[in-house]
Coordinates of C-alpha atoms and ligand atoms in Angstrom, one line a residue:
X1 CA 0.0 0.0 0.0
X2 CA 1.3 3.8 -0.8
X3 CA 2.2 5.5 2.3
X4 CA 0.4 8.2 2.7
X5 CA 1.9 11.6 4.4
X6 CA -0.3 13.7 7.2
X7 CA 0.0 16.1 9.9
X8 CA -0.1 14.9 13.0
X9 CA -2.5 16.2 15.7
X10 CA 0.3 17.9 17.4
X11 CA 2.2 19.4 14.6
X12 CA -0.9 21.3 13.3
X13 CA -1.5 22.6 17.0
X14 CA 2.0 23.9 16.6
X15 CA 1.2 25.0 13.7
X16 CA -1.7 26.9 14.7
X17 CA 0.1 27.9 17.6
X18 CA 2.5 29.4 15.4
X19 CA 5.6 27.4 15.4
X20 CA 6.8 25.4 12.4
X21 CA 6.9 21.8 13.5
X22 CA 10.5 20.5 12.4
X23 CA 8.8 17.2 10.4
X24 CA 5.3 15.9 9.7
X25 CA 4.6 13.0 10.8
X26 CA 4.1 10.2 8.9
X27 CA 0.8 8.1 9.6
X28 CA 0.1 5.2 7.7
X29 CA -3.9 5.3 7.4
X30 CA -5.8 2.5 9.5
X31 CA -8.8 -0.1 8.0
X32 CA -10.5 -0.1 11.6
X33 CA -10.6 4.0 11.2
X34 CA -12.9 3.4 8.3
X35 CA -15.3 1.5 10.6
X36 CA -16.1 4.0 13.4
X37 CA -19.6 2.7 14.3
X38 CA -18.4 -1.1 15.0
X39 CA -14.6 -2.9 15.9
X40 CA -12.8 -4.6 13.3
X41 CA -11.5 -7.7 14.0
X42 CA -9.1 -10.9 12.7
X43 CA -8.3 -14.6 13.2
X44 CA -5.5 -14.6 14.4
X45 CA -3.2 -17.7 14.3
X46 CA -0.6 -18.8 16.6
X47 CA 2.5 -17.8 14.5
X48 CA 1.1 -14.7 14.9
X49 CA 0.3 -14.3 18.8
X50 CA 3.5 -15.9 18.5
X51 CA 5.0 -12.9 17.2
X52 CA 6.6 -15.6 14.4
X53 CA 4.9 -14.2 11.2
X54 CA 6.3 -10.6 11.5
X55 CA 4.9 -9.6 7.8
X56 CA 1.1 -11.0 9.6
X57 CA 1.7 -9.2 13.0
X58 CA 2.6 -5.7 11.4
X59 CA -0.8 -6.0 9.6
X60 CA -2.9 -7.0 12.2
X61 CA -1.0 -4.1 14.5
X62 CA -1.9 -1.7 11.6
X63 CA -4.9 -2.4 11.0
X64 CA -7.4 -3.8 13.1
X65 CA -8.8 -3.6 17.0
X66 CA -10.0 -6.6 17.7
X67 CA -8.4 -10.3 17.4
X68 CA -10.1 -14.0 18.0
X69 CA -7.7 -16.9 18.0
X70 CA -8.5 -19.0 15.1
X71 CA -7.6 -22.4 16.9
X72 CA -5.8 -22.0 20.4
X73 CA -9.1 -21.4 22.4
X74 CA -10.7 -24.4 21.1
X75 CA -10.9 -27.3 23.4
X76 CA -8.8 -30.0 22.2
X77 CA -6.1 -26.9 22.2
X78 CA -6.5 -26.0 25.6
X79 CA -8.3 -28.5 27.4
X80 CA -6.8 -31.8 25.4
X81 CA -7.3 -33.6 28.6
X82 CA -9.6 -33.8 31.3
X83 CA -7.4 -32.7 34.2
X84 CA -4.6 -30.9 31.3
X85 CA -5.3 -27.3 30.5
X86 CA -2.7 -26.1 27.7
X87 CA -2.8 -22.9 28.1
X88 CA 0.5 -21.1 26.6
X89 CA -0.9 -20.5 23.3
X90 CA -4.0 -18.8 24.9
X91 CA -2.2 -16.7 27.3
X92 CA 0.2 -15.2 24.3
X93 CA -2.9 -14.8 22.3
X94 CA -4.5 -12.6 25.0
X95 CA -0.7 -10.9 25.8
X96 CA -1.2 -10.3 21.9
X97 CA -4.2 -8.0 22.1
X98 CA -3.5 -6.4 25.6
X99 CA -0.2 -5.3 24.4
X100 CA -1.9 -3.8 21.2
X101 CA -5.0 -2.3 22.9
X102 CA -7.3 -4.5 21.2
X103 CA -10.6 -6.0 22.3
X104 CA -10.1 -9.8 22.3
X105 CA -12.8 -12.3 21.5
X106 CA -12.6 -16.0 23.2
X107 CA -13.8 -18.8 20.7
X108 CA -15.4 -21.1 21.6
X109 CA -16.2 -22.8 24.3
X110 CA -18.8 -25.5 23.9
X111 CA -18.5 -26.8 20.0
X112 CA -18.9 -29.9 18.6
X113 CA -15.9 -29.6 16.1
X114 CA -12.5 -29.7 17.8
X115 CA -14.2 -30.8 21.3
X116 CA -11.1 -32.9 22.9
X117 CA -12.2 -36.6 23.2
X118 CA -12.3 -37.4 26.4
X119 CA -14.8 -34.9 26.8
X120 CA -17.9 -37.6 26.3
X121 CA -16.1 -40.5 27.6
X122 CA -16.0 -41.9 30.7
X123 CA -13.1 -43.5 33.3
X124 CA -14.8 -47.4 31.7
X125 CA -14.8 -46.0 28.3
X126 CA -18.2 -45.9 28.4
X127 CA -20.5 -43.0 26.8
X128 CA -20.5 -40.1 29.7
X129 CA -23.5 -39.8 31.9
X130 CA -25.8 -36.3 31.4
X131 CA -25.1 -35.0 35.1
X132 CA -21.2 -35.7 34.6
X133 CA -21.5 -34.1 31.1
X134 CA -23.1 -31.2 32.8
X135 CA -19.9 -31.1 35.1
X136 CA -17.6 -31.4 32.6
X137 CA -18.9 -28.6 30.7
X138 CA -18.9 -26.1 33.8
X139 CA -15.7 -26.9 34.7
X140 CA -14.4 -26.1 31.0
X141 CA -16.4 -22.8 31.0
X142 CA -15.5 -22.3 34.5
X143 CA -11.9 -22.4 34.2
X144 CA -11.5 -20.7 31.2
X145 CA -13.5 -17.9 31.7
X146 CA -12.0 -17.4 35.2
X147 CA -8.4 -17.1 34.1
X148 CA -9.3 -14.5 31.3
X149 CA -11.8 -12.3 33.4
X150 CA -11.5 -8.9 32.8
X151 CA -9.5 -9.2 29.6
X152 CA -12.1 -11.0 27.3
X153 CA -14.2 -9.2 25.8
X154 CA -16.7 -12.1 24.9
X155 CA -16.7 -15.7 23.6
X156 CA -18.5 -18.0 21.3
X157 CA -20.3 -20.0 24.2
X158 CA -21.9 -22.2 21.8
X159 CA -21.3 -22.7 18.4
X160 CA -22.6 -24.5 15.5
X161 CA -26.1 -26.1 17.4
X162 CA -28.8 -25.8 14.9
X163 CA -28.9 -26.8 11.5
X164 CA -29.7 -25.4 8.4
X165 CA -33.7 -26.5 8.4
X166 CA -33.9 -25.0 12.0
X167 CA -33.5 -28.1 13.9
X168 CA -30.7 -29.2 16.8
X169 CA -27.4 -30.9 15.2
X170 CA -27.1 -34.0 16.8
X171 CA -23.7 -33.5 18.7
X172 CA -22.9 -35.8 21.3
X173 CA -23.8 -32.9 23.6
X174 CA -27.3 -32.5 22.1
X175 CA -27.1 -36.8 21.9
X176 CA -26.2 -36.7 25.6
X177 CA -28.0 -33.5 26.9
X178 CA -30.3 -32.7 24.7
X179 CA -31.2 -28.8 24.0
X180 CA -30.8 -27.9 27.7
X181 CA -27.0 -28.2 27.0
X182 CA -27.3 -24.6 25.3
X183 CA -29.1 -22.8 28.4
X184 CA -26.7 -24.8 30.6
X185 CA -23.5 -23.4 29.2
X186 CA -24.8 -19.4 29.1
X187 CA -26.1 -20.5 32.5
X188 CA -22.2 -21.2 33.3
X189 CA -20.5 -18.7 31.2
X190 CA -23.1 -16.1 32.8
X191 CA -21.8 -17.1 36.4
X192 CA -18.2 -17.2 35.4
X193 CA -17.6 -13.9 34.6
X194 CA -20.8 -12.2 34.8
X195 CA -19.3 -9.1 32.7
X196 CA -18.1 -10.8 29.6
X197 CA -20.7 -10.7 26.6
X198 CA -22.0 -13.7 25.7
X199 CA -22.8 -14.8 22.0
X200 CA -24.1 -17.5 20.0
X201 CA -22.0 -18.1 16.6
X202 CA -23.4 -20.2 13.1
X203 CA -22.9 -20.3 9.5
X204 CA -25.2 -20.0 7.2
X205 CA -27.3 -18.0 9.0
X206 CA -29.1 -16.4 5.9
X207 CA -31.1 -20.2 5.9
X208 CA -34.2 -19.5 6.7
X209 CA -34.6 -22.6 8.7
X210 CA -31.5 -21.9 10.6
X211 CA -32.9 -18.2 11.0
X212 CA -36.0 -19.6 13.1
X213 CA -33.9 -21.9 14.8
X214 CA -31.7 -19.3 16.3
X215 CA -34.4 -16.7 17.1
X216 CA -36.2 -19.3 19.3
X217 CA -33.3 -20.0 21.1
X218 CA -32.8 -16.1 21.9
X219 CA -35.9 -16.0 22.8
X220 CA -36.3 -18.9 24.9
X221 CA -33.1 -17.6 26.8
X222 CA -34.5 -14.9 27.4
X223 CA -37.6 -16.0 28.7
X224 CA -35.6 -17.8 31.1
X225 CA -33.2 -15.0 32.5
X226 CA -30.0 -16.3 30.7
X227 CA -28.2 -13.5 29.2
X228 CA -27.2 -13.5 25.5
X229 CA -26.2 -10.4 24.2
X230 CA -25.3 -11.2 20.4
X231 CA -25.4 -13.9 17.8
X232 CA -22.7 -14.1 15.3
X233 CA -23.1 -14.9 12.0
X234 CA -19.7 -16.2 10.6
X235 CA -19.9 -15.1 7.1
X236 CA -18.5 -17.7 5.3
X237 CA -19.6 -16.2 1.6
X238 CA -19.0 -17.8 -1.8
X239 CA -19.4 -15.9 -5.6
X240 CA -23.1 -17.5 -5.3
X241 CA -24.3 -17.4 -1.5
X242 CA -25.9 -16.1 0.7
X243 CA -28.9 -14.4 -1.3
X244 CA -28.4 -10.9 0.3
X245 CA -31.9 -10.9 0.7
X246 CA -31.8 -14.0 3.1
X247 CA -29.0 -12.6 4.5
X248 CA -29.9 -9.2 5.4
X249 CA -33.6 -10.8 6.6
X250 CA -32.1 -12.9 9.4
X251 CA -29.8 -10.2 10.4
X252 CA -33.3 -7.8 10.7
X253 CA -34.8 -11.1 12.5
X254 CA -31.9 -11.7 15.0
X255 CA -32.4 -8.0 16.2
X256 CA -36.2 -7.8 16.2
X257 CA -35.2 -11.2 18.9
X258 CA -33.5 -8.6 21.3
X259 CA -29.4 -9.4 20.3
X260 CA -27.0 -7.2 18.7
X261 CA -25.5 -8.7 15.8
X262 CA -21.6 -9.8 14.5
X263 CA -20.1 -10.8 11.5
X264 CA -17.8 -13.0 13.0
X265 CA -15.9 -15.2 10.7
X266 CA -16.0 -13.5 7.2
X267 CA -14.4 -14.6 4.5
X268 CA -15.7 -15.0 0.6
X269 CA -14.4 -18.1 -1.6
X270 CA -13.6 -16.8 -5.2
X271 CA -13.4 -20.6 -6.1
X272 CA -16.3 -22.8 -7.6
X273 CA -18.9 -23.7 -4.7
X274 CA -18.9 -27.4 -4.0
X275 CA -20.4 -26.4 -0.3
X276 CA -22.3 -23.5 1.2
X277 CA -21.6 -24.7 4.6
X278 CA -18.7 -24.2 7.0
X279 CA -19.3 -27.6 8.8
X280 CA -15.2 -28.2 9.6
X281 CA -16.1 -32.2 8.7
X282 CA -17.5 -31.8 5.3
X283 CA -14.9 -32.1 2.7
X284 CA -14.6 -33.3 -0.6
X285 CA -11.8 -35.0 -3.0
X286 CA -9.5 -32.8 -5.0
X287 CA -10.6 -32.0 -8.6
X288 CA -8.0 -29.8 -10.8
X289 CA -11.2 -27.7 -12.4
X290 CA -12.1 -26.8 -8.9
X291 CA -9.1 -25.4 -8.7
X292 CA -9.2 -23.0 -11.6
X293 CA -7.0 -19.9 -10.6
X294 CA -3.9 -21.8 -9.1
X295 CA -1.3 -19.1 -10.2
X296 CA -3.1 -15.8 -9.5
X297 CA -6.7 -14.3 -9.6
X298 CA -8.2 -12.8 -13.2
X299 CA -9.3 -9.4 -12.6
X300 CA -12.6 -10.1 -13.7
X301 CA -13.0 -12.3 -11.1
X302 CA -11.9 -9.7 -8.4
X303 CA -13.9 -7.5 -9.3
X304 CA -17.1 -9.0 -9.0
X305 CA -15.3 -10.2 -5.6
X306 CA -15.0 -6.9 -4.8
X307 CA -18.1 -5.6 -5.5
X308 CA -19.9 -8.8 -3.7
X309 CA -17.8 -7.4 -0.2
X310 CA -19.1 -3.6 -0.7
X311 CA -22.5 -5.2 -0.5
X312 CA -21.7 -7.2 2.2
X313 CA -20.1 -4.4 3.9
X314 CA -23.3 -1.8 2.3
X315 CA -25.2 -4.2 4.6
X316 CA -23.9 -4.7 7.6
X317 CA -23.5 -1.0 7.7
X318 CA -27.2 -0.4 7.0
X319 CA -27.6 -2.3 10.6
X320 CA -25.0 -0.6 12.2
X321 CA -26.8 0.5 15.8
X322 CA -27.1 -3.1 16.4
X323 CA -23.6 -4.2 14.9
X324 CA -21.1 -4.7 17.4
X325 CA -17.9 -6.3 15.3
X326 CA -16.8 -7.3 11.2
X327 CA -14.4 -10.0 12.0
X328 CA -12.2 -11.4 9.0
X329 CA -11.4 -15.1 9.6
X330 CA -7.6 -14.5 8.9
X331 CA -5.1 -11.7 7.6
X332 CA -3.6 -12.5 4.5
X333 CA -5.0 -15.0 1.3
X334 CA -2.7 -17.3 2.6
X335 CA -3.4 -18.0 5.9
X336 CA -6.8 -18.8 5.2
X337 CA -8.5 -22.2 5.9
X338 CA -10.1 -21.7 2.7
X339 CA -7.1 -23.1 1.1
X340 CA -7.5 -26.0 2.2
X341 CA -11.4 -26.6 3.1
X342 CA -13.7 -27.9 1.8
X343 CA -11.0 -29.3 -0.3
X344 CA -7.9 -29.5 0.5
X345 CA -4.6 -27.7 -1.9
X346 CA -6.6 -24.8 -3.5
X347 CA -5.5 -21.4 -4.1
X348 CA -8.0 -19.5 -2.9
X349 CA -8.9 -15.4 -2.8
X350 CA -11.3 -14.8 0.2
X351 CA -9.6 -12.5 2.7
X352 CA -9.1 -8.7 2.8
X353 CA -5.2 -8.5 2.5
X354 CA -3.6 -10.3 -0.7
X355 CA -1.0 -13.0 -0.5
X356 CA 1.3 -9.8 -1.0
X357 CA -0.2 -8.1 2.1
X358 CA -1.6 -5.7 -0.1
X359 CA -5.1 -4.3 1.0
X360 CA -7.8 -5.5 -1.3
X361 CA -9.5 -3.1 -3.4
X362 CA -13.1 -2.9 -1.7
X363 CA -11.2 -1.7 1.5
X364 CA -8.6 0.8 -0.4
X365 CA -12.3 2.0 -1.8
X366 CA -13.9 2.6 2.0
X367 CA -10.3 4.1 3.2
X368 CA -10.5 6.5 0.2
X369 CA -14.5 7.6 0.8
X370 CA -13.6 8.5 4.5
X371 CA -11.6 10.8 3.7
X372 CA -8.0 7.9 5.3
X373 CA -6.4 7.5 1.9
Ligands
XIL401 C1 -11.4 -23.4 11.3 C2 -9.9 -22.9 11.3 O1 -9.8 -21.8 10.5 C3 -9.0 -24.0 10.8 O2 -7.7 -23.6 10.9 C4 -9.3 -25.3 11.5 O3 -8.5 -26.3 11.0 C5 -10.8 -25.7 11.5 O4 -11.5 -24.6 12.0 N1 -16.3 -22.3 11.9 C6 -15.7 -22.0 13.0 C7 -14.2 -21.8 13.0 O5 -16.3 -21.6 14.0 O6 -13.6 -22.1 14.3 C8 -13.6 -22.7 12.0 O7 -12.2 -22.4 11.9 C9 -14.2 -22.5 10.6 C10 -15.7 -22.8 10.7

């Protein structure tokens, strides 16, 4: 990205006082300045709270104000056993945005995807019983949310429940627990650390099925005193989903519920759909005509890319009193799981920075309306 030259707040005060200042400053124009109304955030990944990926960490530094870890929160990262908590990766992670004045989102905490094993299995071997399930789970929540207080923001306390037509996934927790396992781990996150925001986060959320699904369980929280103060819809986009329509009608049905909303985990496939899920487990077999921009992106393509992520954005900005965060699910093209999901070894486009670390065009657009570029 050009660098772009301004006066800093204090050299036009001495300027207006009078005195010459000796050298502008030079600011280099920030993305999240071009989002006042909401935080923008990223998934990070642990070379990056690992300070490892310097080109990764001097973008995220730049340009954004609020991180999620993309992995290290997950159980089977930080609670791989039943009596082993993990927690070096998480603790950096958190370091990470502390250090850089960022708001720092936990995800998740009860998932079916990347739960650690042992988590539904009992000392025999045998399938775990619903009160020890129950325990389990509060103890999870418990801990984590104890040893963050005060420096999370919010988490993902469930995520991934309902299904597209509206009805409960049948997780081992939902198998074991049925849908009281939802109200029972807001229940616990609520207790832990009663000031941390609690959210529930799904893909495609412009379903309607899924849509009714998640408004009656807001609703039915709510009935029952259990606090839920957003849902987040991940984001995952393609060239040919969501309908916008669909899209922009659960976001106007999730509010009308009583919950802010979040874009939590947005990214947008420039590759051929085989999938309009996110569900981690469903992949499918490498095809080379699936594959169709291996070296680099065709302009044509981008910029129908682009123009699909100003209507995203056109959107989310129409909703913006209830919009609490954009979160990309990654920094660069080439950190994201998209590469490799649903099928694995693609080159794909679906971030906001380029595999160069270049800012994409939709954004250089935004930067340029308000006045930052
Ligand atoms: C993905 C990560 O990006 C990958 O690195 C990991 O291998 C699988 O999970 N929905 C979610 C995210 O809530 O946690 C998932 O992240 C993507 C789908």
């Amino acid at each position: 990205m050009k660098k772009f030259l301004f006066l800093s707040v204090s050299a036009l005060l001495l300027a207006a006082c009078g005195s010459k200042p000796k050298t502008a400053e030079v600011v280099e124009p920030k993305l999240c300045d071009a989002f006042p109304d909401y935080t923008v955030g990223v998934a990070i990944n642990v070379n990056q709270s690992n300070q490892k990926d310097a080109e990764g960490v001097a973008i995220i530094k730049q340009h954004f104000n609020s991180i999620v870890a993309e992995n290290c929160m997950k159980c089977e990262e930080i609670h791989p056993e039943e009596n082993t908590y993990f927690w070096d990766d998480a603790d950096r992670f958190v370091e990470f945005g502390e250090d850089n004045n960022m708001q720092i989102i936990g995800h998740c905490l009860i998932w079916h995807s990347q739960c650690a094993p042992w988590f539904f299995v009992d000392d025999k071997g045998k399938q775990v019983k619903p009160e020890e399930l129950k325990q389990r789970m509060k103890d999870h929540i418990t801990t984590v949310m104890t040893r963050y207080k005060g420096r999370i923001t919010g988490y993902d306390v469930v995520n991934e429940a309902i299904l597209d037509d509206g009805s409960y996934r049948p997780s081992l927790f939902y198998q074991i627990l049925g849908e009281e396992f939802i109200p029972w781990a807001f229940q616990c996150a609520m207790e832990a650390d009663p000031d941390a925001e609690l959210y529930y986060n799904d893909y495609s959320m412009a379903q309607p099925g899924k849509r009714a699904g998640v408004v009656e369980l807001v609703k039915k929280l709510k009935a029952r005193g259990i606090r839920i103060d957003a849902v987040g819809l991940q984001s995952h986009m393609g060239m040919d989903h969501p309908s916008w329509e669909e899209f922009e009608a659960s976001i106007k049905a999730f509010i009308g519920a009583g919950v802010d909303v979040q874009f939590t985990e947005v990214d947008m496939s420039a590759l051929p759909s085989v999938n309009f899920g996110a569900n981690v487990s469903d992949t499918e077999e490498y095809r080379a005509e699936l594959n169709p921009y291996a070296e680099a992106l065709p302009d044509s393509v981008s910029a129908v890319w682009n123009e699909r992520m100003t209507t995203f954005l056109g959107i989310v900005d129409k909703y913006a009193k209830n919009v609490r965060r954009v979160t990309a699910w990654g920094v660069t093209d080439a950190d994201s799981w998209k590469n490799d999901w649903p099928i694995k070894g693609r080159s794909d486009y679906p971030l906001w920075f380029d595999r160069k670390g270049q800012m994409k065009p939709f954004l250089v657009d935004r930067m340029k309306k308000k006045g930052l570029m």
